[in-house]
Coordinates of C-alpha atoms in Angstrom, one line a residue:
M1 CA -0.4 0.4 0.0
R2 CA 1.5 2.9 -1.2
Q3 CA 1.6 5.8 1.9
V4 CA 1.7 9.1 2.5
I5 CA 5.1 11.2 3.2
L6 CA 5.3 14.4 5.3
S7 CA 8.3 16.4 4.1
M8 CA 8.7 20.1 5.4
L9 CA 11.6 22.2 6.2
V10 CA 11.6 23.8 9.0
S11 CA 13.3 26.5 11.5
I12 CA 15.1 25.8 14.7
D13 CA 12.0 27.2 16.3
G14 CA 9.2 25.1 14.3
Y15 CA 8.3 27.3 11.3
I16 CA 7.9 26.4 7.9
E17 CA 7.7 29.9 6.9
G18 CA 8.8 33.5 7.6
V19 CA 6.2 36.7 7.2
D20 CA 4.5 36.8 4.4
N21 CA 5.7 33.6 3.5
D22 CA 9.1 33.6 2.9
I23 CA 11.3 30.4 2.5
N24 CA 14.6 32.3 1.1
W25 CA 16.0 31.5 4.7
H26 CA 16.3 27.3 3.4
V27 CA 19.6 26.0 4.2
W28 CA 20.7 24.2 1.1
N29 CA 23.6 22.9 -0.7
D30 CA 24.7 20.2 -3.0
E31 CA 24.7 17.6 -0.3
M32 CA 20.7 18.6 0.4
Q33 CA 19.9 18.6 -3.3
R34 CA 21.2 14.9 -3.8
Y35 CA 18.8 13.9 -0.6
M36 CA 16.1 15.4 -2.2
M37 CA 16.5 14.1 -5.6
D38 CA 17.2 10.5 -3.9
F39 CA 13.8 10.9 -2.5
M40 CA 12.2 12.5 -5.0
K41 CA 12.9 8.6 -7.4
T42 CA 11.0 7.4 -4.2
V43 CA 7.6 8.8 -5.2
D44 CA 5.1 9.4 -7.3
T45 CA 2.6 12.1 -6.5
F46 CA 2.9 15.4 -4.8
I47 CA 0.3 16.7 -2.1
Y48 CA -0.9 20.1 -1.9
G49 CA -3.3 22.9 -0.1
R50 CA -4.9 25.6 -2.6
K51 CA -2.4 28.3 -1.3
S52 CA 1.1 26.0 -1.3
Y53 CA 0.4 24.8 -4.6
E54 CA -0.7 28.4 -5.6
L55 CA 2.7 29.8 -4.0
M56 CA 4.4 26.6 -6.2
L57 CA 2.4 28.3 -9.4
D58 CA 4.1 31.3 -8.9
Y59 CA 7.4 29.5 -9.0
W60 CA 7.9 26.5 -10.7
P61 CA 6.7 26.9 -13.8
D62 CA 10.0 29.7 -14.9
Q63 CA 12.9 27.3 -13.4
K64 CA 14.5 25.0 -15.4
G65 CA 16.9 21.9 -14.3
E66 CA 16.6 18.4 -12.9
F67 CA 14.8 19.2 -10.1
A68 CA 12.2 22.0 -11.6
D69 CA 11.7 19.1 -14.1
I70 CA 10.4 16.9 -11.3
M71 CA 8.3 19.7 -9.7
N72 CA 6.7 20.0 -12.5
Q73 CA 6.3 17.2 -14.0
T74 CA 5.0 15.1 -11.1
P75 CA 1.6 14.5 -11.0
K76 CA 0.0 16.7 -7.7
I77 CA -3.1 16.6 -6.0
V78 CA -4.7 19.8 -5.1
F79 CA -6.8 20.0 -1.6
S80 CA -9.0 22.6 -2.4
T81 CA -12.9 23.6 -2.3
T82 CA -12.4 27.3 -4.0
L83 CA -10.2 26.5 -7.3
Q84 CA -11.9 26.0 -10.8
K85 CA -9.0 24.8 -12.4
A86 CA -5.7 23.1 -12.0
K87 CA -2.0 23.6 -13.9
M88 CA 1.7 21.8 -14.0
N89 CA 0.7 18.6 -13.6
A90 CA -2.4 18.4 -11.3
R91 CA -5.9 17.6 -10.5
I92 CA -7.9 19.3 -7.4
A93 CA -9.5 16.9 -5.2
P94 CA -12.6 19.1 -4.1
G95 CA -14.0 16.3 -1.6
N96 CA -13.2 14.7 2.0
V97 CA -9.5 14.2 2.0
A98 CA -9.7 11.3 4.7
E99 CA -11.3 9.0 1.6
E100 CA -9.5 11.1 -1.5
I101 CA -6.1 9.9 -0.1
Q102 CA -7.5 6.8 1.3
K103 CA -8.4 5.6 -2.6
E104 CA -5.4 7.3 -3.2
K105 CA -3.4 4.5 -0.9
E106 CA -4.7 1.8 -2.4
K107 CA -3.9 2.5 -6.0
P108 CA -0.7 1.0 -7.6
G109 CA 2.3 3.6 -7.7
K110 CA 4.9 4.8 -5.3
D111 CA 4.7 6.9 -2.0
M112 CA 3.1 10.5 -1.8
V113 CA 4.6 13.6 -0.4
L114 CA 2.8 16.1 1.7
F115 CA 5.3 18.8 0.6
A116 CA 3.9 22.5 1.6
G117 CA 1.3 23.6 4.2
A118 CA 0.7 23.9 7.4
N119 CA -3.6 23.5 7.3
I120 CA -3.7 20.6 4.9
A121 CA -1.1 19.4 7.5
S122 CA -3.3 19.3 9.8
S123 CA -5.9 18.4 8.2
F124 CA -3.9 15.2 7.5
I125 CA -2.8 14.3 10.9
E126 CA -6.2 14.8 12.2
H127 CA -7.0 12.4 10.2
N128 CA -4.7 9.8 11.0
L129 CA -3.1 10.4 7.3
I130 CA 1.0 10.5 7.6
D131 CA 2.9 7.1 7.7
E132 CA 6.4 9.1 7.8
Y133 CA 6.8 12.5 8.9
R134 CA 10.6 13.7 7.3
I135 CA 11.2 17.3 9.3
I136 CA 14.6 18.7 8.1
V137 CA 15.1 21.0 10.6
N138 CA 17.2 24.0 9.5
P139 CA 19.7 26.0 11.4
V140 CA 17.8 29.0 11.7
V141 CA 15.3 30.9 13.7
L142 CA 12.6 32.9 12.4
G143 CA 10.7 34.1 15.5
K144 CA 7.6 34.2 13.8
G145 CA 5.7 33.3 10.8
T146 CA 3.8 30.0 9.8
P147 CA 4.3 27.1 12.0
L148 CA 4.2 23.6 10.9
F149 CA 1.9 22.1 13.4
Q150 CA -1.8 24.0 13.8
T151 CA -3.3 20.7 15.1
E152 CA -4.5 20.1 19.2
K153 CA -4.8 16.7 17.9
Q154 CA -1.6 15.1 20.3
Q155 CA 0.5 12.1 18.1
Q156 CA 2.9 9.7 20.1
L157 CA 6.3 9.3 17.2
K158 CA 8.9 7.0 17.0
L159 CA 12.3 8.7 16.1
V160 CA 13.7 6.3 13.0
S161 CA 16.7 7.9 11.9
A162 CA 18.6 11.6 12.3
K163 CA 20.9 12.5 9.5
P164 CA 22.9 15.2 9.8
F165 CA 24.3 17.5 6.6
K166 CA 27.4 19.5 6.2
C167 CA 24.7 23.0 6.0
G168 CA 23.9 22.1 9.4
N169 CA 20.1 21.0 8.5
I170 CA 18.9 17.6 10.9
L171 CA 16.4 15.2 8.3
N172 CA 14.8 13.2 11.3
I173 CA 12.4 10.8 10.4
Y174 CA 9.1 9.9 12.5
K175 CA 6.7 7.2 12.2
P176 CA 3.3 7.4 14.5
E177 CA 3.3 5.0 17.3
Q178 CA 0.0 4.0 16.1
N179 CA -2.5 5.1 13.4
G180 CA -6.4 5.3 13.6

């Protein structure tokens, strides 16, 4: 069965973006690029909420290179009740998040990744839809912005592995103690 992986870059104080959707603070180097390219080979679907999808539309279509090609060409599911049209190899899922993802998990293919969106991440957490958390902690303190976790639901996680990168980032991989 396919899994849903939440993969997010966060500041050391837990923010996924700074004020006004700022993500220029992400710490990135060749080692991070190699990790992400290897990770992309394990997934075949990107999951977004409307806001994050629209931010991606503003950036990725004009970018060039292997990473940009993956970002632009990989199929996407966008959860939105307001969007009417989708671009960038995306389809809109206006319905029940839990039902839609359960159907997707049962289809053949590689895993799916939720890359962006605190609101959609919270919804996935509320419905026990995340099978693995890949949190890349960046050595940056933002002070304010959009926190990754915006749910009141408590969930115990088990650390599966941790990998430091030379740039100072640390990849922490967690699995929920129990789903359901």
